[in-house]
Amino acid sequence: MPDNLSKPFDRLDYTYKLLVIIAISITAVILAQDIIIPFAFAGILSVVMLPVIKKLEDRKVGTALSITIVLFTTVVILGLFIWLIVNQMVSLVADLPNLQVKFETFIDQMSRTLRRDFGISTAEQKNLVGEMMRSISAYLGGILLSTTNIISTLVQIPIYIFLFLIYRDKFRLFFLSLLKSEELIWKKDVERVIQGYISGLFLVTLIIAALNTIGLLALGLEHAIFFGILSGILTIIPYVGIIIGALFPIIMALITKDSIWYAIGVVIVFSIVQFLEGNFITPRITGSKVSINALAAIIALLIGGKILGIAGMILAVPGIGLMKILLAHTHRLKSFVILLEDDSGSKKVPETTADVVVQQIEREGGEEPPTVSQ
């Protein structure tokens, strides 16, 4: 046989090597999560800040000064936002003695109802409460431990952002030396997806927080502003966040109000806001920037949460969006883009090369596939 004859493709060997690489990558992420989490958030935020920094540089502002101005402004805005939340939390803590009395009254009423209507004895109720308290204590201990990690992460992120942005030309030259220039098409797609998704997510979070706050204020619920803002922040975690955000005001309504209709009102408010968010707000603001179907998003959330906890759930959707782009540029794996793509919006103008890959595969054997102008 001639020496220049190419070796036939071995699908089994390729699959085996791919699975080994995935397993090693997941293990490395789990072991080095304290390093990877701030790196991931810093990388995403660096891409979001990049257009503003470039505009400052175009106005003859130095690179280091441009980065410092943008970082400082961001920190100040976040500081004001955190101050608002802390101020609301102080008000909630100050009201705890009153809430404790109302909570004990609520528990007594529940205990009588369980004995009368469900036949659950006081001893059985105490056992259930004891198990619940042990679970809550373990959960709070985990939160306390993760709070220390969160503070450490928040300190590291601005440092990494500054370094990523100050050395961005080195990263570009590195990829140019490693790959052909035409293979760097994914770079523009990555920037477009991250900038569109994060900026849209920030606006959606503000709108959801405002709508929930207005609804809770209309119901006359105590500490409505705090619960409204908290629910808006929790929407960063897709699907799961809105449920967690609704639990706290529901419990507050059950404790502080004499009628169960207030709790039902909270459910109605959050259901309406969730309907508006899923069908009008998010599609119009973030559009198809990530364009991931619900099944892929839920699987990504479960895997991200299992590997990196809450941080993994927050990073799951943009992470799988980036994976979709990279798969579209991988010859033997680009068909997997079809499994990730959300095509519920029928025909649309391609936003990234991943969208074009889906259209090319769907039209294979039919019309001439569309071309991408970059």
Short mmCIF file of C-alpha atoms in Angstrom, two decimals:
data_model
loop_
_atom_site.label_atom_id
_atom_site.label_comp_id
_atom_site.label_asym_id
_atom_site.label_seq_id
_atom_site.Cartn_x
_atom_site.Cartn_y
_atom_site.Cartn_z
CA MET A 1 0.00 0.00 0.00
CA PRO A 2 1.26 3.51 -0.68
CA ASP A 3 2.60 5.36 2.35
CA ASN A 4 0.63 8.49 1.52
CA LEU A 5 -2.70 6.68 1.73
CA SER A 6 -4.69 8.18 4.60
CA LYS A 7 -5.70 5.92 7.47
CA PRO A 8 -9.43 5.04 7.48
CA PHE A 9 -11.54 6.70 10.15
CA ASP A 10 -12.07 4.45 13.19
CA ARG A 11 -15.33 5.60 14.83
CA LEU A 12 -14.93 3.34 17.89
CA ASP A 13 -11.40 4.60 18.58
CA TYR A 14 -12.50 8.21 18.08
CA THR A 15 -15.45 7.77 20.48
CA TYR A 16 -13.25 6.11 23.10
CA LYS A 17 -10.67 8.91 23.00
CA LEU A 18 -13.42 11.55 23.14
CA LEU A 19 -14.99 9.94 26.23
CA VAL A 20 -11.59 9.73 27.93
CA ILE A 21 -10.97 13.43 27.24
CA ILE A 22 -14.43 14.34 28.60
CA ALA A 23 -13.88 12.26 31.75
CA ILE A 24 -10.45 13.81 32.38
CA SER A 25 -11.83 17.31 31.77
CA ILE A 26 -14.73 16.83 34.24
CA THR A 27 -12.35 15.42 36.87
CA ALA A 28 -9.99 18.36 36.39
CA VAL A 29 -12.89 20.85 36.71
CA ILE A 30 -14.08 19.23 39.95
CA LEU A 31 -10.60 19.16 41.49
CA ALA A 32 -9.73 22.70 40.40
CA GLN A 33 -13.15 24.34 40.78
CA ASP A 34 -11.82 27.01 43.18
CA ILE A 35 -9.56 28.17 40.34
CA ILE A 36 -11.89 27.55 37.38
CA ILE A 37 -15.00 29.31 38.77
CA PRO A 38 -13.42 32.80 39.13
CA PHE A 39 -11.60 32.26 35.82
CA ALA A 40 -14.89 31.43 34.05
CA PHE A 41 -16.80 34.41 35.47
CA ALA A 42 -13.85 36.73 34.79
CA GLY A 43 -13.60 35.49 31.20
CA ILE A 44 -17.32 36.05 30.54
CA LEU A 45 -17.35 39.51 32.13
CA SER A 46 -14.18 40.47 30.24
CA VAL A 47 -15.93 39.76 26.94
CA VAL A 48 -18.94 41.83 28.07
CA MET A 49 -16.76 44.80 29.05
CA LEU A 50 -14.60 44.63 25.92
CA PRO A 51 -16.77 46.84 23.61
CA VAL A 52 -16.85 49.69 26.19
CA ILE A 53 -13.08 49.46 26.69
CA LYS A 54 -12.51 49.55 22.93
CA LYS A 55 -14.62 52.70 22.66
CA LEU A 56 -12.54 54.38 25.37
CA GLU A 57 -9.35 53.31 23.61
CA ASP A 58 -10.66 54.79 20.35
CA ARG A 59 -10.91 58.10 22.22
CA LYS A 60 -7.18 57.94 22.99
CA VAL A 61 -7.63 56.69 26.55
CA GLY A 62 -4.85 54.30 27.57
CA THR A 63 -5.64 50.59 27.79
CA ALA A 64 -4.86 50.28 31.51
CA LEU A 65 -6.85 53.44 32.33
CA SER A 66 -9.81 52.30 30.18
CA ILE A 67 -9.94 48.95 31.96
CA THR A 68 -9.66 50.66 35.37
CA ILE A 69 -12.50 53.09 34.58
CA VAL A 70 -14.85 50.32 33.42
CA LEU A 71 -13.96 48.05 36.35
CA PHE A 72 -14.36 50.84 38.91
CA THR A 73 -17.74 51.89 37.46
CA THR A 74 -18.94 48.28 37.52
CA VAL A 75 -17.82 47.79 41.13
CA VAL A 76 -19.57 51.02 42.21
CA ILE A 77 -22.85 50.00 40.54
CA LEU A 78 -22.69 46.53 42.10
CA GLY A 79 -21.80 48.12 45.46
CA LEU A 80 -24.93 50.29 45.36
CA PHE A 81 -27.01 47.27 44.44
CA ILE A 82 -25.55 45.22 47.31
CA TRP A 83 -26.14 48.16 49.68
CA LEU A 84 -29.82 48.17 48.70
CA ILE A 85 -30.10 44.43 49.37
CA VAL A 86 -28.26 44.68 52.70
CA ASN A 87 -30.49 47.58 53.75
CA GLN A 88 -33.57 45.45 53.06
CA MET A 89 -32.01 42.50 54.90
CA VAL A 90 -31.36 44.69 57.97
CA SER A 91 -35.05 45.63 57.98
CA LEU A 92 -35.97 41.94 57.74
CA VAL A 93 -33.62 40.96 60.59
CA ALA A 94 -35.01 43.75 62.78
CA ASP A 95 -38.48 42.30 62.26
CA LEU A 96 -37.43 38.74 63.16
CA PRO A 97 -38.79 38.76 66.77
CA ASN A 98 -42.23 39.71 65.49
CA LEU A 99 -41.97 37.15 62.70
CA GLN A 100 -40.94 34.49 65.22
CA VAL A 101 -44.16 34.97 67.21
CA LYS A 102 -46.23 34.77 64.02
CA PHE A 103 -44.26 31.71 62.89
CA GLU A 104 -44.92 29.90 66.19
CA THR A 105 -48.64 30.70 65.88
CA PHE A 106 -48.62 29.37 62.32
CA ILE A 107 -46.86 26.17 63.46
CA ASP A 108 -49.45 25.63 66.23
CA GLN A 109 -52.28 25.99 63.73
CA MET A 110 -50.58 23.57 61.33
CA SER A 111 -50.03 21.07 64.17
CA ARG A 112 -53.69 21.11 65.12
CA THR A 113 -54.71 20.70 61.47
CA LEU A 114 -52.37 17.73 61.00
CA ARG A 115 -53.72 16.02 64.14
CA ARG A 116 -57.38 16.70 63.34
CA ASP A 117 -57.51 16.17 59.58
CA PHE A 118 -54.60 13.81 58.82
CA GLY A 119 -54.23 11.85 62.07
CA ILE A 120 -50.53 12.66 62.50
CA SER A 121 -49.67 12.52 66.21
CA THR A 122 -47.60 15.14 68.05
CA ALA A 123 -44.69 12.68 68.43
CA GLU A 124 -44.64 11.99 64.68
CA GLN A 125 -44.73 15.71 63.99
CA LYS A 126 -41.76 16.27 66.33
CA ASN A 127 -39.78 13.58 64.50
CA LEU A 128 -40.58 15.18 61.15
CA VAL A 129 -39.59 18.63 62.45
CA GLY A 130 -36.36 17.22 63.92
CA GLU A 131 -35.36 15.63 60.62
CA MET A 132 -36.25 18.84 58.80
CA MET A 133 -34.17 20.96 61.20
CA ARG A 134 -31.16 18.65 60.80
CA SER A 135 -31.42 18.95 57.01
CA ILE A 136 -31.76 22.74 57.24
CA SER A 137 -28.76 22.97 59.61
CA ALA A 138 -26.61 20.94 57.23
CA TYR A 139 -27.80 23.10 54.32
CA LEU A 140 -27.08 26.35 56.21
CA GLY A 141 -23.65 25.02 57.13
CA GLY A 142 -22.96 24.42 53.46
CA ILE A 143 -24.14 27.95 52.65
CA LEU A 144 -21.87 29.40 55.34
CA LEU A 145 -18.93 27.47 53.94
CA SER A 146 -19.73 28.52 50.39
CA THR A 147 -20.09 32.16 51.50
CA THR A 148 -16.39 32.20 52.36
CA ASN A 149 -15.61 30.80 48.91
CA ILE A 150 -17.92 33.39 47.30
CA ILE A 151 -16.07 36.25 49.01
CA SER A 152 -12.74 34.82 47.85
CA THR A 153 -14.11 34.44 44.32
CA LEU A 154 -15.45 38.02 44.24
CA VAL A 155 -12.01 39.32 45.22
CA GLN A 156 -10.28 37.30 42.49
CA ILE A 157 -12.65 38.12 39.61
CA PRO A 158 -11.71 41.84 39.16
CA ILE A 159 -8.01 40.93 39.20
CA TYR A 160 -8.48 38.28 36.52
CA ILE A 161 -10.67 40.61 34.44
CA PHE A 162 -7.94 43.26 34.46
CA LEU A 163 -5.27 40.75 33.48
CA PHE A 164 -7.39 39.12 30.75
CA LEU A 165 -8.13 42.50 29.18
CA ILE A 166 -4.63 43.92 29.49
CA TYR A 167 -3.14 40.81 27.84
CA ARG A 168 -5.91 40.20 25.29
CA ASP A 169 -3.58 40.85 22.36
CA LYS A 170 -1.33 38.05 23.58
CA PHE A 171 -4.31 35.66 23.63
CA ARG A 172 -5.21 36.69 20.08
CA LEU A 173 -1.64 36.15 18.83
CA PHE A 174 -1.53 32.80 20.63
CA PHE A 175 -4.63 31.53 18.82
CA LEU A 176 -3.39 32.93 15.50
CA SER A 177 -0.12 31.04 15.91
CA LEU A 178 -1.97 27.90 16.98
CA LEU A 179 -4.75 27.94 14.35
CA LYS A 180 -5.31 29.27 10.86
CA SER A 181 -6.92 32.71 10.69
CA GLU A 182 -10.01 31.30 8.96
CA GLU A 183 -10.45 28.86 11.87
CA LEU A 184 -10.95 31.77 14.28
CA ILE A 185 -14.46 32.51 13.02
CA TRP A 186 -15.75 31.08 16.30
CA LYS A 187 -14.13 34.01 18.15
CA LYS A 188 -16.69 36.48 16.76
CA ASP A 189 -19.50 34.04 17.50
CA VAL A 190 -18.34 33.63 21.11
CA GLU A 191 -18.17 37.39 21.66
CA ARG A 192 -21.61 37.90 20.09
CA VAL A 193 -23.24 35.17 22.19
CA ILE A 194 -21.67 36.18 25.51
CA GLN A 195 -22.26 39.92 25.09
CA GLY A 196 -25.84 39.44 23.93
CA TYR A 197 -26.72 36.88 26.59
CA ILE A 198 -25.15 38.60 29.63
CA SER A 199 -26.37 42.11 28.79
CA GLY A 200 -29.83 40.73 28.02
CA LEU A 201 -29.84 38.66 31.21
CA PHE A 202 -28.99 41.75 33.27
CA LEU A 203 -31.91 43.68 31.77
CA VAL A 204 -34.29 40.73 32.18
CA THR A 205 -33.25 40.42 35.85
CA LEU A 206 -34.07 44.10 36.48
CA ILE A 207 -37.47 43.79 34.79
CA ILE A 208 -38.38 40.60 36.68
CA ALA A 209 -37.30 42.15 40.00
CA ALA A 210 -39.41 45.25 39.31
CA LEU A 211 -42.52 43.26 38.27
CA ASN A 212 -42.32 40.90 41.26
CA THR A 213 -41.78 43.82 43.64
CA ILE A 214 -44.82 45.68 42.26
CA GLY A 215 -46.94 42.54 42.57
CA LEU A 216 -45.86 41.84 46.16
CA LEU A 217 -46.40 45.48 47.14
CA ALA A 218 -49.89 45.33 45.66
CA LEU A 219 -50.61 42.31 47.89
CA GLY A 220 -49.38 44.28 50.92
CA LEU A 221 -46.70 41.69 51.72
CA GLU A 222 -44.07 42.70 54.26
CA HIS A 223 -40.50 43.20 52.93
CA ALA A 224 -41.84 43.06 49.37
CA ILE A 225 -38.86 44.98 47.94
CA PHE A 226 -36.35 42.48 49.36
CA PHE A 227 -38.27 39.44 48.08
CA GLY A 228 -38.82 41.09 44.70
CA ILE A 229 -35.13 41.84 44.23
CA LEU A 230 -34.14 38.38 45.50
CA SER A 231 -36.49 36.67 43.05
CA GLY A 232 -35.07 38.78 40.22
CA ILE A 233 -31.52 37.75 41.09
CA LEU A 234 -32.49 34.09 41.33
CA THR A 235 -33.84 34.15 37.76
CA ILE A 236 -30.17 34.01 36.75
CA ILE A 237 -30.59 30.28 37.42
CA PRO A 238 -32.96 29.22 34.59
CA TYR A 239 -36.12 27.25 35.44
CA VAL A 240 -35.07 26.60 39.07
CA GLY A 241 -34.51 30.19 40.23
CA ILE A 242 -38.09 31.38 39.77
CA ILE A 243 -39.37 28.50 41.96
CA ILE A 244 -36.89 29.19 44.75
CA GLY A 245 -37.61 32.93 44.54
CA ALA A 246 -41.34 32.31 44.98
CA LEU A 247 -40.98 30.07 48.06
CA PHE A 248 -39.81 32.83 50.41
CA PRO A 249 -42.69 35.30 49.83
CA ILE A 250 -45.18 32.39 49.94
CA ILE A 251 -43.87 31.40 53.38
CA MET A 252 -43.95 35.06 54.46
CA ALA A 253 -47.58 35.34 53.31
CA LEU A 254 -48.55 32.19 55.20
CA ILE A 255 -46.88 33.44 58.40
CA THR A 256 -47.91 37.09 58.41
CA LYS A 257 -51.37 37.03 56.79
CA ASP A 258 -54.60 35.68 58.22
CA SER A 259 -55.87 34.29 54.92
CA ILE A 260 -54.33 31.67 52.64
CA TRP A 261 -55.48 33.77 49.67
CA TYR A 262 -52.43 36.01 50.10
CA ALA A 263 -50.14 33.02 49.49
CA ILE A 264 -52.28 32.07 46.50
CA GLY A 265 -51.94 35.69 45.32
CA VAL A 266 -48.12 35.37 45.49
CA VAL A 267 -48.33 32.22 43.36
CA ILE A 268 -50.51 34.05 40.84
CA VAL A 269 -48.12 37.04 40.70
CA PHE A 270 -45.07 34.85 40.11
CA SER A 271 -46.92 32.70 37.58
CA ILE A 272 -47.94 35.76 35.57
CA VAL A 273 -44.41 37.21 35.71
CA GLN A 274 -42.95 33.83 34.71
CA PHE A 275 -45.37 33.64 31.76
CA LEU A 276 -44.40 37.15 30.63
CA GLU A 277 -40.70 36.38 31.09
CA GLY A 278 -40.77 33.13 29.14
CA ASN A 279 -43.01 34.26 26.28
CA PHE A 280 -42.32 37.98 25.81
CA ILE A 281 -39.50 39.49 27.91
CA THR A 282 -36.64 37.03 27.40
CA PRO A 283 -37.37 36.23 23.72
CA ARG A 284 -37.48 39.94 22.83
CA ILE A 285 -34.41 40.98 24.84
CA THR A 286 -31.98 38.07 24.60
CA GLY A 287 -33.59 36.74 21.43
CA SER A 288 -31.66 33.81 19.95
CA LYS A 289 -28.26 34.80 21.31
CA VAL A 290 -27.78 31.38 22.93
CA SER A 291 -30.69 29.52 21.28
CA ILE A 292 -30.56 26.34 23.39
CA ASN A 293 -33.61 24.10 23.66
CA ALA A 294 -35.20 23.38 27.05
CA LEU A 295 -34.01 19.75 27.29
CA ALA A 296 -30.38 20.69 26.65
CA ALA A 297 -30.63 23.59 29.12
CA ILE A 298 -32.07 21.40 31.89
CA ILE A 299 -29.42 18.71 31.37
CA ALA A 300 -26.74 21.42 31.43
CA LEU A 301 -28.20 22.81 34.67
CA LEU A 302 -28.15 19.38 36.32
CA ILE A 303 -24.60 18.63 35.21
CA GLY A 304 -23.36 22.13 36.07
CA GLY A 305 -24.98 21.98 39.51
CA LYS A 306 -23.53 18.53 40.17
CA ILE A 307 -20.00 19.59 39.18
CA LEU A 308 -19.76 23.21 40.40
CA GLY A 309 -22.85 23.78 42.56
CA ILE A 310 -24.72 27.08 42.21
CA ALA A 311 -21.89 28.61 40.17
CA GLY A 312 -22.19 25.71 37.74
CA MET A 313 -25.93 26.30 37.34
CA ILE A 314 -25.31 29.99 36.56
CA LEU A 315 -22.58 29.12 34.05
CA ALA A 316 -24.53 26.22 32.51
CA VAL A 317 -26.55 28.05 29.84
CA PRO A 318 -23.79 30.34 28.49
CA GLY A 319 -21.41 27.38 28.77
CA ILE A 320 -23.55 25.10 26.63
CA GLY A 321 -24.08 28.00 24.22
CA LEU A 322 -20.30 28.24 23.76
CA MET A 323 -20.07 24.46 23.41
CA LYS A 324 -22.63 24.64 20.61
CA ILE A 325 -20.42 27.11 18.74
CA LEU A 326 -17.28 25.00 19.20
CA LEU A 327 -19.12 21.84 18.10
CA ALA A 328 -20.22 23.67 14.95
CA HIS A 329 -16.52 24.15 14.10
CA THR A 330 -15.62 20.52 14.80
CA HIS A 331 -15.95 18.41 11.66
CA ARG A 332 -16.95 15.09 13.25
CA LEU A 333 -19.11 16.52 16.07
CA LYS A 334 -21.06 19.30 14.36
CA SER A 335 -24.17 17.12 14.02
CA PHE A 336 -24.61 17.39 17.82
CA VAL A 337 -25.52 21.05 17.28
CA ILE A 338 -28.94 19.83 16.12
CA LEU A 339 -29.58 18.29 19.56
CA LEU A 340 -28.74 21.58 21.30
CA GLU A 341 -30.38 24.07 18.94
CA ASP A 342 -33.73 25.66 19.76
CA ASP A 343 -35.64 25.84 16.47
CA SER A 344 -39.02 26.73 17.98
CA GLY A 345 -38.90 30.12 16.30
CA SER A 346 -39.28 28.56 12.82
CA LYS A 347 -37.20 30.41 10.20
CA LYS A 348 -34.76 32.99 11.43
CA VAL A 349 -31.67 34.80 10.20
CA PRO A 350 -28.53 32.90 11.28
CA GLU A 351 -26.83 34.63 14.25
CA THR A 352 -23.78 32.36 14.49
CA THR A 353 -22.07 29.69 12.43
CA ALA A 354 -23.71 27.15 14.73
CA ASP A 355 -27.10 28.28 13.37
CA VAL A 356 -25.77 27.94 9.84
CA VAL A 357 -24.54 24.40 10.54
CA VAL A 358 -28.06 23.40 11.57
CA GLN A 359 -29.51 24.87 8.38
CA GLN A 360 -26.86 23.19 6.25
CA ILE A 361 -27.52 19.76 7.76
CA GLU A 362 -31.29 20.18 7.49
CA ARG A 363 -30.99 21.20 3.84
CA GLU A 364 -28.46 18.50 2.95
CA GLY A 365 -29.42 16.92 -0.30
CA GLY A 366 -31.82 19.76 -1.07
CA GLU A 367 -31.15 23.36 -1.91
CA GLU A 368 -27.73 24.91 -1.88
CA PRO A 369 -26.70 25.58 1.75
CA PRO A 370 -26.55 29.20 2.89
CA THR A 371 -23.26 31.00 3.20
CA VAL A 372 -22.08 33.03 6.14
CA SER A 373 -20.68 36.51 5.77
CA GLN A 374 -18.26 37.26 8.56
#
